[in-house]
Coordinates of C-alpha atoms in Angstrom, one line a residue:
X698 CA -45.0 -46.1 8.3
X699 CA -43.8 -49.4 9.9
X700 CA -45.8 -51.4 7.4
X701 CA -44.6 -49.3 4.5
X702 CA -41.0 -50.0 5.5
X703 CA -41.7 -53.7 5.9
X704 CA -43.4 -53.7 2.5
X705 CA -40.5 -51.9 0.9
X706 CA -38.1 -54.4 2.4
X707 CA -40.1 -57.3 1.0
X708 CA -40.3 -55.8 -2.4
X709 CA -36.6 -55.1 -2.3
X710 CA -35.9 -58.8 -1.7
X711 CA -38.5 -59.7 -4.4
X712 CA -36.6 -57.5 -6.9
X713 CA -33.1 -59.1 -6.5
X714 CA -33.4 -60.7 -10.0
X715 CA -34.2 -57.3 -11.5
X716 CA -31.2 -55.6 -9.9
X717 CA -29.0 -58.4 -11.2
X718 CA -30.3 -58.1 -14.7
X719 CA -29.9 -54.3 -14.7
X720 CA -26.3 -54.8 -13.6
X721 CA -25.8 -57.3 -16.5
X722 CA -27.2 -54.7 -18.9
X723 CA -24.6 -52.1 -17.8
X724 CA -27.3 -50.1 -16.1
X725 CA -28.9 -49.2 -19.4
X726 CA -32.7 -48.9 -18.7
X727 CA -33.7 -49.3 -22.4
X728 CA -31.9 -52.7 -22.6
X729 CA -33.3 -53.7 -19.2
X730 CA -36.9 -52.9 -20.2
X731 CA -36.4 -54.8 -23.5
X732 CA -35.4 -57.9 -21.4
X733 CA -38.3 -57.4 -19.0
X734 CA -40.8 -57.3 -21.8
X735 CA -39.3 -59.9 -24.1
X736 CA -39.0 -62.4 -21.3
X737 CA -42.5 -61.7 -20.1
X738 CA -41.4 -61.2 -16.6
X739 CA -44.3 -58.8 -16.2
X740 CA -46.7 -61.7 -16.4
X741 CA -45.1 -63.3 -13.4
X742 CA -45.3 -60.0 -11.5
X743 CA -49.1 -59.7 -12.4
X744 CA -49.7 -63.2 -11.2
X745 CA -47.9 -62.6 -7.9
X746 CA -49.7 -59.3 -7.4
X747 CA -53.1 -61.0 -8.0
X748 CA -52.1 -63.7 -5.5
X749 CA -51.4 -60.9 -3.0
X750 CA -54.8 -59.4 -3.5
X751 CA -56.5 -62.8 -3.1
X752 CA -54.6 -63.6 0.1
X753 CA -55.5 -60.2 1.6
X754 CA -59.1 -60.7 0.7
X755 CA -59.2 -64.0 2.5
X756 CA -57.7 -62.4 5.6
X757 CA -60.2 -59.6 5.5
X758 CA -63.2 -61.9 5.1
X759 CA -61.9 -64.1 8.0
X760 CA -61.6 -60.9 10.1
X761 CA -65.2 -59.8 9.3
X762 CA -66.7 -63.1 10.3
X763 CA -64.5 -64.0 13.3
X764 CA -63.8 -60.4 14.3
X765 CA -60.5 -61.0 15.8
X766 CA -57.6 -58.7 15.1
X767 CA -55.2 -61.4 16.1
X768 CA -56.2 -63.4 13.0
X769 CA -55.4 -60.5 10.7
X770 CA -52.0 -60.0 12.3
X771 CA -51.3 -63.8 12.0
X772 CA -52.5 -63.7 8.4
X773 CA -50.3 -60.7 7.5
X774 CA -47.3 -62.3 9.1
X775 CA -47.9 -65.6 7.4
X776 CA -48.2 -63.7 4.1
X777 CA -44.8 -62.1 4.6
X778 CA -43.2 -65.4 5.7
X779 CA -44.5 -67.1 2.5
X780 CA -43.2 -64.2 0.3
X781 CA -39.7 -64.2 1.9
X782 CA -39.5 -68.0 1.6
X783 CA -40.5 -67.7 -2.1
X784 CA -37.9 -65.0 -2.6
X785 CA -35.1 -67.0 -0.9
X786 CA -35.8 -70.0 -3.1
X787 CA -36.0 -67.8 -6.2
X788 CA -32.8 -65.9 -5.5
X789 CA -30.9 -69.2 -4.7
X790 CA -31.1 -70.2 -8.4
X791 CA -27.7 -70.7 -10.1
X792 CA -26.1 -67.5 -11.4
X793 CA -23.5 -67.8 -14.2
X794 CA -22.3 -64.2 -13.6
X795 CA -22.6 -63.5 -9.9
X796 CA -24.5 -60.4 -8.7
X797 CA -21.9 -57.9 -7.4
X798 CA -22.9 -55.7 -4.5
X799 CA -21.0 -52.6 -5.6
X800 CA -21.3 -49.2 -4.0
X801 CA -23.3 -48.1 -7.1
X802 CA -25.8 -51.0 -6.5
X803 CA -26.1 -50.1 -2.8
X804 CA -26.9 -46.5 -3.7
X805 CA -29.5 -47.7 -6.3
X806 CA -31.1 -50.0 -3.8
X807 CA -31.4 -47.2 -1.2
X808 CA -33.2 -44.9 -3.7
X809 CA -35.4 -47.7 -4.8
X810 CA -36.2 -48.6 -1.2
X811 CA -37.3 -45.1 -0.3
X812 CA -39.4 -44.8 -3.5
X813 CA -41.3 -47.9 -2.3
X814 CA -41.7 -46.5 1.2
X815 CA -43.0 -43.2 -0.1
X816 CA -45.6 -44.8 -2.4
X817 CA -46.9 -47.2 0.3
X818 CA -47.0 -44.4 2.9
X819 CA -48.9 -42.0 0.6
X820 CA -51.4 -44.6 -0.4
X821 CA -52.0 -45.7 3.2
X822 CA -52.4 -42.1 4.4
X823 CA -54.7 -41.3 1.6
X824 CA -57.1 -44.2 2.1
X825 CA -56.4 -44.5 5.9
X826 CA -57.1 -48.2 5.7
X827 CA -54.5 -50.8 6.7
X828 CA -56.0 -53.4 4.4
X829 CA -55.6 -51.1 1.4
X830 CA -51.9 -51.5 1.9
X831 CA -52.3 -55.1 1.0
X832 CA -55.2 -54.8 -1.5
X833 CA -53.5 -52.2 -3.6
X834 CA -50.1 -50.9 -2.4
X835 CA -48.2 -54.2 -2.5
X836 CA -49.8 -55.4 -5.8
X837 CA -49.4 -52.0 -7.4
X838 CA -45.7 -51.8 -6.4
X839 CA -45.1 -55.3 -7.7
X840 CA -46.7 -54.4 -11.1
X841 CA -44.7 -51.2 -11.4
X842 CA -41.6 -52.7 -9.9
X843 CA -39.4 -52.6 -13.0
X844 CA -40.5 -49.0 -13.7
X845 CA -39.7 -48.0 -10.1
X846 CA -36.2 -49.5 -10.5
X847 CA -35.7 -47.6 -13.7
X848 CA -36.9 -44.4 -12.0
X849 CA -34.4 -45.0 -9.1
X850 CA -31.7 -45.4 -11.6
X851 CA -32.6 -42.2 -13.4
X852 CA -32.7 -40.3 -10.1
X853 CA -29.3 -41.6 -9.3
X854 CA -27.8 -40.8 -12.7
X855 CA -26.4 -37.3 -11.8
X856 CA -24.8 -38.8 -8.6
X857 CA -23.2 -41.7 -10.6
X858 CA -21.9 -39.3 -13.2
X859 CA -20.2 -37.2 -10.5
X860 CA -18.8 -40.4 -8.9
X861 CA -17.5 -41.7 -12.3
X862 CA -16.0 -38.3 -13.1
X863 CA -14.1 -38.3 -9.8
X864 CA -12.7 -41.8 -10.5
X865 CA -11.8 -41.0 -14.1
X866 CA -10.1 -37.8 -12.9
X867 CA -8.2 -39.8 -10.3
X868 CA -7.0 -42.3 -12.8
X869 CA -5.9 -39.6 -15.3
X870 CA -4.0 -37.9 -12.4
X871 CA -2.2 -41.2 -11.7
X872 CA -1.3 -41.7 -15.4
X873 CA 0.0 -38.1 -15.6
X874 CA 2.5 -39.1 -12.8
X875 CA 3.8 -41.9 -15.1
X876 CA 5.0 -40.1 -18.2
X877 CA 7.3 -42.9 -19.3
X878 CA 4.5 -45.5 -19.3
X879 CA 3.9 -47.0 -22.7
X880 CA 0.1 -47.6 -23.3
X881 CA -1.1 -50.2 -25.7
X882 CA -4.8 -50.4 -26.9
X883 CA -6.3 -53.6 -28.3
X884 CA -9.7 -53.6 -30.0
X885 CA -11.7 -55.9 -32.3
X886 CA -14.8 -57.9 -32.4
X887 CA -13.0 -61.0 -31.1
X888 CA -9.6 -62.0 -29.7
X889 CA -8.9 -58.9 -27.6
X890 CA -8.4 -60.8 -24.3
X891 CA -6.3 -63.5 -26.0
X892 CA -4.0 -61.0 -27.7
X893 CA -3.7 -59.0 -24.5
X894 CA -2.6 -62.1 -22.6
X895 CA -0.2 -63.2 -25.3
X896 CA 1.4 -59.8 -25.6
X897 CA 1.7 -59.4 -21.8
X898 CA 3.4 -62.8 -21.6
X899 CA 5.9 -62.0 -24.3
X900 CA 6.7 -58.5 -23.2
X901 CA 7.3 -59.5 -19.6
X902 CA 10.6 -61.1 -20.7
X903 CA 12.0 -57.5 -20.9
X904 CA 9.5 -55.1 -19.4
X905 CA 7.4 -54.8 -16.3
X906 CA 3.9 -55.2 -17.8
X907 CA 0.5 -54.5 -16.4
X908 CA -2.6 -55.6 -18.4
X909 CA -6.2 -54.9 -17.5
X910 CA -7.6 -58.0 -15.6
X911 CA -10.2 -60.4 -17.0
X912 CA -12.2 -58.7 -19.7
X913 CA -12.2 -55.1 -18.3
X914 CA -12.7 -53.1 -21.4
X915 CA -15.1 -50.3 -20.5
X916 CA -14.1 -46.8 -19.2
X917 CA -15.0 -47.6 -15.6
X918 CA -13.5 -51.1 -15.7
X919 CA -10.2 -49.7 -17.1
X920 CA -10.4 -46.8 -14.6
X921 CA -10.8 -49.1 -11.7
X922 CA -7.8 -51.3 -12.8
X923 CA -5.7 -48.1 -13.0
X924 CA -6.7 -46.7 -9.6
X925 CA -6.5 -50.0 -7.7
X926 CA -4.0 -52.2 -9.5
X927 CA -1.6 -50.3 -11.8
X928 CA 1.8 -50.2 -10.1
X929 CA 3.8 -47.0 -10.4
X930 CA 6.8 -48.8 -11.6
X931 CA 5.0 -50.4 -14.6
X932 CA 6.7 -49.8 -17.9
X933 CA 3.9 -51.1 -20.3
X934 CA 0.2 -50.8 -19.8
X935 CA -2.0 -53.0 -22.0
X936 CA -5.7 -52.3 -22.2
X937 CA -8.6 -53.9 -24.0
X938 CA -10.8 -51.3 -25.7
X939 CA -14.4 -52.5 -25.8
X940 CA -17.3 -50.8 -27.5
X941 CA -21.0 -51.1 -28.1
X942 CA -21.6 -47.9 -29.9
X943 CA -19.8 -45.3 -32.0
X944 CA -17.2 -43.1 -30.3
X945 CA -16.6 -45.6 -27.5
X946 CA -13.1 -46.4 -28.8
X947 CA -12.3 -42.8 -29.5
X948 CA -13.2 -41.9 -25.9
X949 CA -10.9 -44.6 -24.5
X950 CA -8.0 -43.6 -26.8
X951 CA -8.3 -40.0 -25.7
X952 CA -8.7 -41.0 -22.1
X953 CA -5.6 -43.2 -22.1
X954 CA -3.6 -41.3 -24.7
X955 CA -2.7 -44.7 -26.4
X956 CA 0.8 -45.1 -27.9
X957 CA 0.3 -48.3 -29.8
X958 CA -2.6 -50.3 -31.1
X959 CA -3.7 -53.7 -32.4
X960 CA -6.9 -54.4 -34.3
X961 CA -7.9 -58.1 -34.2
X962 CA -11.0 -58.4 -36.3
X963 CA -14.4 -56.9 -37.3
X964 CA -17.5 -59.0 -37.2
X965 CA -21.2 -58.7 -36.3
X966 CA -20.6 -59.0 -32.5
X967 CA -22.9 -56.5 -30.6
X968 CA -24.7 -55.6 -33.9
X969 CA -27.8 -55.2 -31.8
X970 CA -26.4 -52.0 -30.3
X971 CA -24.3 -50.9 -33.3
X972 CA -27.2 -51.5 -35.7
X973 CA -25.0 -51.9 -38.8
X974 CA -21.7 -53.5 -39.8
X975 CA -20.5 -50.1 -41.0
X976 CA -21.0 -48.7 -37.6
X977 CA -18.9 -51.5 -36.1
X978 CA -16.2 -50.9 -38.7
X979 CA -16.1 -47.1 -38.1
X980 CA -15.9 -47.7 -34.3
X981 CA -13.0 -50.1 -34.5
X982 CA -11.3 -47.8 -36.9
X983 CA -11.3 -45.1 -34.2
X984 CA -8.1 -46.7 -32.8
X985 CA -5.9 -46.5 -35.9
X986 CA -7.4 -43.0 -36.6
X987 CA -6.2 -41.9 -33.2
X988 CA -2.7 -43.3 -33.9
X989 CA -2.0 -41.1 -36.8
X990 CA 1.8 -41.2 -36.6
X991 CA 2.1 -44.2 -34.3
X992 CA 2.3 -47.9 -34.9
X993 CA -0.9 -49.9 -35.3
X994 CA -0.9 -53.7 -36.1
X995 CA -3.7 -55.2 -38.2
X996 CA -4.9 -58.7 -39.0
X997 CA -5.2 -58.2 -42.7
X998 CA -6.9 -61.6 -43.3
X999 CA -10.0 -59.7 -42.0
X1000 CA -11.5 -57.7 -44.9
X1001 CA -12.4 -54.7 -42.7
X1002 CA -9.0 -54.7 -41.0
X1003 CA -7.2 -54.9 -44.3
X1004 CA -9.2 -51.8 -45.4
X1005 CA -8.0 -50.0 -42.2
X1006 CA -4.5 -51.1 -42.9
X1007 CA -4.5 -49.7 -46.4
X1008 CA -5.9 -46.3 -45.3
X1009 CA -3.7 -46.0 -42.2
X1010 CA -1.2 -43.2 -42.4
X1011 CA 2.1 -43.4 -40.5
X1012 CA 3.6 -46.6 -39.0
X1013 CA 1.6 -49.8 -39.6
X1014 CA 2.2 -53.5 -39.6
X1015 CA 0.1 -56.3 -41.2
X1016 CA 0.0 -60.0 -40.2
X1017 CA -1.5 -62.9 -42.0
X1018 CA -1.9 -66.7 -42.1
X1019 CA -2.9 -66.5 -45.8
X1020 CA -0.8 -63.9 -47.5
X1021 CA 2.9 -64.4 -47.7
X1022 CA 3.7 -60.8 -48.7
X1023 CA 2.8 -59.3 -45.3
X1024 CA 5.3 -58.1 -42.7
X1025 CA 4.8 -61.2 -40.5
X1026 CA 3.0 -64.3 -41.7
X1027 CA 2.5 -68.0 -40.8
X1028 CA 2.4 -71.1 -42.9
X1029 CA 2.0 -74.9 -42.3
X1030 CA -0.5 -74.6 -39.5
X1031 CA -1.4 -77.9 -37.9
X1032 CA -3.3 -79.0 -34.8
X1033 CA -2.0 -82.3 -33.6
X1034 CA -2.9 -84.0 -30.3
X1035 CA -4.3 -80.6 -29.1
X1036 CA -1.0 -78.8 -29.8
X1037 CA -0.8 -76.1 -32.6
X1038 CA 2.3 -76.1 -34.8
X1039 CA 3.2 -73.5 -37.4
X1040 CA 6.1 -71.8 -39.2
X1041 CA 6.6 -68.1 -38.5
X1042 CA 8.1 -65.9 -41.3
X1043 CA 9.8 -62.6 -40.6
X1044 CA 12.4 -60.6 -42.7
X1045 CA 13.1 -63.6 -44.9
X1046 CA 13.7 -66.1 -42.1
X1047 CA 11.5 -69.0 -40.9
X1048 CA 11.0 -70.2 -37.4
X1049 CA 9.2 -73.4 -36.1
X1050 CA 6.7 -72.5 -33.4
X1051 CA 4.6 -74.7 -31.1
X1052 CA 1.9 -73.6 -28.7
X1053 CA -0.8 -75.0 -26.5
X1054 CA -3.3 -72.4 -27.9
X1055 CA -5.5 -74.2 -30.3
X1056 CA -6.6 -73.2 -33.8
X1057 CA -5.5 -70.9 -36.7
X1058 CA -7.2 -67.9 -35.1
X1059 CA -4.8 -68.2 -32.1
X1060 CA -1.9 -68.3 -34.6
X1061 CA -3.3 -64.9 -35.9
X1062 CA -3.5 -63.7 -32.3
X1063 CA 0.2 -64.8 -31.7
X1064 CA 1.3 -63.0 -34.9
X1065 CA -0.4 -59.7 -33.8
X1066 CA 1.3 -59.8 -30.4
X1067 CA 4.6 -60.9 -32.0
X1068 CA 4.6 -57.9 -34.4
X1069 CA 4.3 -55.4 -31.6
X1070 CA 6.8 -57.3 -29.4
X1071 CA 9.5 -57.2 -32.1
X1072 CA 8.8 -53.4 -32.4
X1073 CA 9.6 -53.3 -28.6
X1074 CA 13.1 -54.6 -29.5
X1075 CA 12.5 -58.2 -28.3
X1076 CA 14.5 -60.7 -30.4
X1077 CA 12.4 -63.1 -32.5
X1078 CA 14.1 -66.1 -30.8
X1079 CA 13.0 -64.7 -27.3
X1080 CA 9.5 -64.2 -28.6
X1081 CA 9.3 -67.8 -29.8
X1082 CA 10.6 -69.1 -26.5
X1083 CA 7.9 -67.2 -24.7
X1084 CA 5.2 -68.5 -27.1
X1085 CA 6.1 -72.0 -26.1
X1086 CA 5.4 -71.2 -22.5
X1087 CA 2.0 -69.6 -23.1
X1088 CA -0.9 -70.8 -21.0
X1089 CA -4.4 -71.4 -22.2
X1090 CA -7.0 -68.7 -21.5
X1091 CA -9.9 -70.0 -19.5
X1092 CA -13.1 -70.6 -21.5
X1093 CA -11.5 -69.4 -24.8
X1094 CA -11.1 -72.7 -26.6
X1095 CA -9.4 -74.1 -23.6
X1096 CA -8.5 -77.8 -23.8
X1097 CA -9.4 -79.9 -20.8
X1098 CA -8.9 -83.7 -20.4
X1099 CA -11.6 -85.0 -18.0
X1100 CA -10.9 -87.8 -15.5
X1101 CA -12.9 -90.3 -17.6
X1102 CA -10.8 -89.5 -20.8
X1103 CA -13.2 -87.1 -22.5
X1104 CA -11.6 -84.3 -24.5
X1105 CA -13.3 -81.0 -23.7
X1106 CA -12.9 -77.8 -25.8
X1107 CA -14.3 -75.0 -23.6
X1108 CA -15.1 -72.0 -25.8
X1109 CA -17.9 -70.8 -23.6
X1110 CA -16.9 -67.2 -23.2
X1111 CA -18.8 -64.7 -25.4
X1112 CA -19.1 -66.6 -28.7
X1113 CA -19.1 -64.7 -32.0
X1114 CA -19.5 -65.8 -35.6
X1115 CA -15.7 -65.7 -36.1
X1116 CA -14.8 -67.5 -32.9
X1117 CA -17.4 -70.2 -33.4
X1118 CA -16.1 -71.0 -36.9
X1119 CA -12.6 -71.2 -35.5
X1120 CA -13.7 -73.5 -32.7
X1121 CA -15.5 -75.8 -35.1
X1122 CA -12.4 -75.9 -37.3
X1123 CA -10.4 -77.2 -34.3
X1124 CA -13.1 -79.7 -33.5
X1125 CA -13.0 -81.0 -37.1
X1126 CA -9.4 -82.0 -36.6
X1127 CA -10.2 -84.2 -33.6
X1128 CA -10.6 -88.0 -33.6
X1129 CA -13.5 -89.9 -32.2
X1130 CA -17.1 -88.8 -31.7
X1131 CA -17.6 -85.1 -31.9
X1132 CA -20.4 -83.4 -29.8
X1133 CA -21.3 -79.7 -29.8
X1134 CA -23.2 -78.1 -26.9
X1135 CA -24.4 -74.6 -27.6
X1136 CA -27.2 -72.1 -26.9
X1137 CA -26.3 -70.2 -30.0
X1138 CA -25.1 -66.6 -30.5
X1139 CA -26.8 -63.5 -29.0
X1140 CA -26.7 -59.8 -29.6
X1141 CA -27.2 -60.3 -33.3
X1142 CA -30.0 -57.8 -33.6
X1143 CA -32.2 -58.3 -36.7
X1144 CA -29.6 -60.7 -38.1
X1145 CA -29.6 -63.1 -35.1
X1146 CA -31.8 -65.7 -36.8
X1147 CA -29.6 -65.8 -39.9
X1148 CA -26.4 -65.9 -37.7
X1149 CA -27.6 -68.9 -35.8
X1150 CA -29.0 -70.6 -38.8
X1151 CA -25.6 -70.3 -40.5
X1152 CA -23.9 -71.5 -37.2
X1153 CA -26.2 -74.6 -37.2
X1154 CA -25.3 -75.4 -40.8
X1155 CA -21.6 -75.3 -39.9
X1156 CA -22.1 -77.4 -36.7
X1157 CA -23.9 -80.1 -38.8
X1158 CA -20.9 -80.4 -41.1
X1159 CA -18.6 -81.1 -38.1
X1160 CA -20.5 -82.6 -35.2
X1161 CA -21.9 -86.1 -34.8
X1162 CA -24.3 -85.1 -32.1
X1163 CA -25.6 -81.7 -31.0
X1164 CA -27.0 -80.4 -27.8
X1165 CA -29.1 -77.2 -28.0
X1166 CA -29.4 -75.3 -24.7
X1167 CA -32.3 -73.1 -23.8
X1168 CA -35.0 -71.4 -25.9
X1169 CA -33.2 -68.2 -27.0
X1170 CA -32.0 -69.5 -30.4
X1171 CA -33.7 -72.9 -30.4
X1172 CA -35.9 -72.1 -33.4
X1173 CA -33.0 -70.8 -35.6
X1174 CA -30.7 -73.6 -34.6
X1175 CA -33.3 -76.4 -35.1
X1176 CA -34.1 -75.1 -38.6
X1177 CA -30.4 -75.0 -39.6
X1178 CA -29.3 -78.4 -38.1
X1179 CA -29.2 -81.5 -40.2
X1180 CA -32.2 -83.5 -39.1
X1181 CA -30.4 -86.8 -39.7
X1182 CA -28.0 -86.0 -36.8
X1183 CA -28.8 -86.9 -33.3
X1184 CA -30.0 -83.6 -31.6
X1185 CA -30.9 -83.1 -28.0
X1186 CA -32.8 -80.1 -26.6
X1187 CA -32.3 -79.2 -22.9
X1188 CA -33.5 -76.3 -20.8
X1189 CA -30.2 -75.2 -19.3
X1190 CA -26.6 -76.1 -18.8
X1191 CA -27.3 -78.3 -15.8
X1192 CA -29.5 -80.6 -17.9
X1193 CA -26.8 -80.7 -20.5
X1194 CA -24.2 -81.7 -17.9
X1195 CA -26.5 -84.6 -16.8
X1196 CA -26.7 -85.6 -20.5
X1197 CA -22.9 -85.6 -21.0
X1198 CA -22.5 -88.6 -18.7
X1199 CA -24.9 -90.6 -20.8
X1200 CA -23.7 -89.9 -24.3
X1201 CA -19.9 -89.3 -23.9
X1202 CA -17.2 -91.9 -23.5
X1203 CA -13.4 -91.9 -23.4
X1204 CA -11.7 -90.2 -26.4
X1205 CA -14.9 -88.4 -27.5
X1206 CA -14.6 -84.6 -27.9
X1207 CA -17.1 -82.2 -26.5
X1208 CA -17.1 -78.5 -27.7
X1209 CA -18.8 -76.1 -25.3
X1210 CA -19.7 -73.3 -27.7
X1211 CA -20.9 -70.2 -25.8
X1212 CA -22.7 -70.0 -22.5
X1213 CA -25.4 -67.4 -22.3
X1214 CA -25.5 -65.0 -19.4
X1215 CA -28.4 -64.9 -16.9
X1216 CA -30.4 -62.4 -18.9
X1217 CA -31.1 -65.0 -21.6
X1218 CA -33.2 -68.2 -21.3

């Protein structure tokens, strides 16, 4: 039993990476297993299990010839020390998104831990041979490690559903005690967080506003922000509504009982889970469908959003940077010295606007927020004053001037086809040498190759030098990039950072286009 517990502990440490990936995959076992197989992690597990068998055989042979139990004990202890040292080095690797030790993760680990103990104990009792624990139990557990983790997750599912239900019920109860609270839902394939931050900043001139932190846009993320952070004296609650499959937005709308909505855009983001563009369209459309007789604001420069706008019954508002006949529109957009300037048009009047948010897409985001702010009875002049004081959103086309004079455009958060095109348009307006560093776009499903091939073509039109990070989209990007350009291939962002110091000088501009999470190579 003691050895079974020790073995389970070792395997638990060995599996830290697997726990982290399962967390990144939102605890979806099918997505986790796809990652496990596609990244050939099982080959490493097989190698490590064979190494375990070989090591234990050497111990046994030494014990037969020398016939000293002390040697076996020393050998076993040495084996565990080597394994733990290996695990510590492996787990010390850089994590872009840190592993979070939530209560759910602790419950999962406990279940997984006991499953390992049970398997080792049964095998040891069955064969009644201590060496079998090392010949078969440890290697077997390593080989079926990923499946054991999935089994632990499945066992815990009923418990997690009850826990989630409790917290959702708690958040609904809190909202019911705030009948005057105005709830705004923002959805779209790109721009949700930016519009949320802009709207929150503008509305705060008149209202006490609470917006979901960071990119909390799932039921449990929103639920947590309500239970832990939403103040009872808040007047406006702004929530991002995220989705990866049909009915996700509908559920969030019903859960929050949304009063107003904004639809930013519809693109192929998360098409690997949605399967088709039509599914993405129908899912985003669930917000205006819910707001039958309530105001919803649309970016009608987006073809899908325009279609929603046309079909929307009740109150609606359209914004544009291309069509002058809309409710609110912008003209004369210029990016000069990393400042965006444009003219805002509303009810026959024109207003000069400046902002530190870069690019025409951010002008669209500002218009979306402005449209709803005006509906909240905030004067246009006050809205424009607030726009001037907007702060950049970290990692969303954020402009940074480095100590050595290099201009950095950090657009490393969750790149999509739309946001990448916007970022490249901003880069095109910059002076000096232009360098793009990117691993490409993920979650493109069957269209991922074509998406990244098209991205590479656009990059070649703008950039002087290109740095391709990792292997995930290397093939697609390399085939789309102009071979006459200077192209560098690096394994990871650390290698890219080392390269920056060699190829960049003062007044050059570097665009960081996406940064893949830890579940991509």
